[in-house]
Amino acid sequence: MTCPISKLHLFSTVILTFLFTCCSGFVASSQKTPKIDDLDVLSYALILRTDIDNKSLVGTVDIDFLIDMDAKEVVFDCGNLKIAKITGENVVGFEQKNKEVFVALDKRHERENHIQIAYSGSPTNGILFVPENKEVYTVFSTSQWMVCNDSPNDRAKFKIDLFIPSTKQCIASGTLAHTSENGGSTRYSWVQDYESPSYTYGFAIGSFNKSQDTHGKIILNYYGSGYTPEKLEMIFQRTGEMVNFFEEKSGVPYVQDSYSQILIGNHYQEMSGFSVLKKSYGRLVMKDPTETNLISHELAHQWWGNMITCENWNHFWLNEGMATFMSAAFNEHIFGKEKYESDINSYRKVYESIKDGGKDKALVFSDWSNPTREDRNLVYFKGAYVLHLLRMELGEKDFWDGIKFYSQKYFGRSVNTLDFQKAMEESTGRNLHGFFTKWIYERGE
């Protein structure tokens, strides 16, 4: 059943705004030259100070990494940050160009290396300073505020120490290990002891009201200025049910001991262990409690995206199409079949409008270096719609058994579309070459 026009328009407006604010950062980052395939970052340890009023930052990052012993340099992404100094036993110099830093390495006898990079900057994207509200928060991409490897298939552990005014609160990726006071400043130390891609790292700083709940062993935190704790609890009341649903469908428990959601600014972005959602979005949910697609979408990324990650952006639909589909599937679970069909119909209409305009493409992109608005719509909405079609093709049991098999097999790993296809085929015993060729590798009908 289709949804009323006004509701469809409202949904499309919200989700398309979400799409624009989340994905615009991918344009710049993906224009980079490919990194050395042998580079494997093991961990980042960051010390960061932000100046909200002056929209600037100063940081020092320690990077442990593996690289071939014969490699004469290692390349990291650095946006428009200004590198002041790079030190390390094997470092002989560095050069910054085209939003990358090329670190020259001396001869060595092992693959493991350690370097420390000191830098500063006044980024205009990737991190959003809101001086009027005394807030700052991160969105894609991490290299705008920390020197790192942006490649989504390079997973590493992460530690961040943030120095902020004692009157503010801080939420970041990982687990809060400890805090310490120093005059009017507080040092927050967050540690993520499992590996994930650098684009999943982030933080938010501000003065927030807070509501807290527990779901089994998971602490659920809800933050936002302009909302009372009672309203925050109302907005995010279904979070525990979402965790249950995604754990059941994936066959994998939520990986951290807490999950935080923050209503802040004008963006939507998933990060390890927390998400930021547009501040005004909370009012939409309060007006219509069934409009939780973006809450469930961001939470779904804690499985599909953050932990099961496309190996490069050409397979981006595996992140976003899956999360968009899962938000509709959750709606079906809670609100019934009609709500699911309403969501799928919305996705189909977006896809068909692109196709009617002659801008349809295969879901596996040959190049993601300069995606259009239509390209971004395709990975989200065509991706979700095609997963719905796959569900119809396989039937309930085979489809969901396949999703669980795929999720368990590749949790904590990077994947491409062929990995997904083979997992679904192995689980179901079906040859899906024709379906994937038609709908994913080619343009579909």
PDB file of N, CA and C in Angstrom, residues 175 212-221 240 243-244 247 253-260:
ATOM      1  N   THR A 175      35.105   3.558  24.407  1.00  0.00           N
ATOM      2  CA  THR A 175      34.638   3.539  25.794  1.00  0.00           C
ATOM      3  C   THR A 175      35.380   4.614  26.574  1.00  0.00           C
ATOM      4  N   GLN A 212      19.279   8.544  30.091  1.00  0.00           N
ATOM      5  CA  GLN A 212      20.028   7.284  30.003  1.00  0.00           C
ATOM      6  C   GLN A 212      19.117   6.105  30.284  1.00  0.00           C
ATOM      7  N   ASP A 213      19.328   5.051  29.548  1.00  0.00           N
ATOM      8  CA  ASP A 213      18.569   3.824  29.720  1.00  0.00           C
ATOM      9  C   ASP A 213      19.554   2.663  29.631  1.00  0.00           C
ATOM     10  N   THR A 214      19.113   1.482  29.995  1.00  0.00           N
ATOM     11  CA  THR A 214      19.927   0.290  29.826  1.00  0.00           C
ATOM     12  C   THR A 214      19.139  -0.736  29.030  1.00  0.00           C
ATOM     13  N   HIS A 215      19.880  -1.490  28.239  1.00  0.00           N
ATOM     14  CA  HIS A 215      19.275  -2.572  27.467  1.00  0.00           C
ATOM     15  C   HIS A 215      20.183  -3.775  27.604  1.00  0.00           C
ATOM     16  N   GLY A 216      19.830  -4.680  28.498  1.00  0.00           N
ATOM     17  CA  GLY A 216      20.750  -5.760  28.819  1.00  0.00           C
ATOM     18  C   GLY A 216      22.007  -5.175  29.426  1.00  0.00           C
ATOM     19  N   LYS A 217      23.158  -5.471  28.816  1.00  0.00           N
ATOM     20  CA  LYS A 217      24.430  -4.936  29.301  1.00  0.00           C
ATOM     21  C   LYS A 217      24.815  -3.627  28.614  1.00  0.00           C
ATOM     22  N   ILE A 218      23.973  -3.153  27.702  1.00  0.00           N
ATOM     23  CA  ILE A 218      24.296  -1.950  26.927  1.00  0.00           C
ATOM     24  C   ILE A 218      23.696  -0.716  27.600  1.00  0.00           C
ATOM     25  N   ILE A 219      24.514   0.311  27.772  1.00  0.00           N
ATOM     26  CA  ILE A 219      24.032   1.604  28.271  1.00  0.00           C
ATOM     27  C   ILE A 219      23.635   2.447  27.077  1.00  0.00           C
ATOM     28  N   LEU A 220      22.413   2.945  27.069  1.00  0.00           N
ATOM     29  CA  LEU A 220      21.901   3.792  25.992  1.00  0.00           C
ATOM     30  C   LEU A 220      21.843   5.233  26.484  1.00  0.00           C
ATOM     31  N   ASN A 221      22.581   6.104  25.796  1.00  0.00           N
ATOM     32  CA  ASN A 221      22.643   7.520  26.171  1.00  0.00           C
ATOM     33  C   ASN A 221      21.978   8.368  25.096  1.00  0.00           C
ATOM     34  N   GLY A 240      16.235   0.286  22.155  1.00  0.00           N
ATOM     35  CA  GLY A 240      16.456  -1.076  22.627  1.00  0.00           C
ATOM     36  C   GLY A 240      15.826  -2.114  21.712  1.00  0.00           C
ATOM     37  N   VAL A 243      18.042  -2.488  18.687  1.00  0.00           N
ATOM     38  CA  VAL A 243      19.209  -3.327  18.978  1.00  0.00           C
ATOM     39  C   VAL A 243      18.825  -4.801  18.909  1.00  0.00           C
ATOM     40  N   ASN A 244      17.704  -5.143  19.539  1.00  0.00           N
ATOM     41  CA  ASN A 244      17.233  -6.535  19.496  1.00  0.00           C
ATOM     42  C   ASN A 244      17.045  -7.021  18.064  1.00  0.00           C
ATOM     43  N   GLU A 247      20.421  -7.327  16.140  1.00  0.00           N
ATOM     44  CA  GLU A 247      21.174  -8.470  16.646  1.00  0.00           C
ATOM     45  C   GLU A 247      20.579  -9.779  16.136  1.00  0.00           C
ATOM     46  N   PRO A 253      25.945  -9.921  18.253  1.00  0.00           N
ATOM     47  CA  PRO A 253      25.588  -8.948  19.296  1.00  0.00           C
ATOM     48  C   PRO A 253      26.240  -7.591  19.050  1.00  0.00           C
ATOM     49  N   TYR A 254      25.600  -6.553  19.553  1.00  0.00           N
ATOM     50  CA  TYR A 254      26.174  -5.205  19.487  1.00  0.00           C
ATOM     51  C   TYR A 254      27.548  -5.229  20.131  1.00  0.00           C
ATOM     52  N   VAL A 255      28.537  -4.573  19.525  1.00  0.00           N
ATOM     53  CA  VAL A 255      29.931  -4.806  19.860  1.00  0.00           C
ATOM     54  C   VAL A 255      30.436  -3.966  21.031  1.00  0.00           C
ATOM     55  N   GLN A 256      29.777  -2.838  21.370  1.00  0.00           N
ATOM     56  CA  GLN A 256      30.271  -1.983  22.445  1.00  0.00           C
ATOM     57  C   GLN A 256      29.397  -2.096  23.684  1.00  0.00           C
ATOM     58  N   ASP A 257      29.842  -1.464  24.760  1.00  0.00           N
ATOM     59  CA  ASP A 257      29.072  -1.521  25.996  1.00  0.00           C
ATOM     60  C   ASP A 257      28.121  -0.341  26.144  1.00  0.00           C
ATOM     61  N   SER A 258      28.156   0.588  25.176  1.00  0.00           N
ATOM     62  CA  SER A 258      27.227   1.718  25.205  1.00  0.00           C
ATOM     63  C   SER A 258      26.934   2.182  23.780  1.00  0.00           C
ATOM     64  N   TYR A 259      25.813   2.863  23.621  1.00  0.00           N
ATOM     65  CA  TYR A 259      25.475   3.495  22.348  1.00  0.00           C
ATOM     66  C   TYR A 259      24.834   4.832  22.662  1.00  0.00           C
ATOM     67  N   SER A 260      25.347   5.882  22.030  1.00  0.00           N
ATOM     68  CA  SER A 260      24.867   7.244  22.292  1.00  0.00           C
ATOM     69  C   SER A 260      24.286   7.852  21.035  1.00  0.00           C
TER      70      SER A 260
END
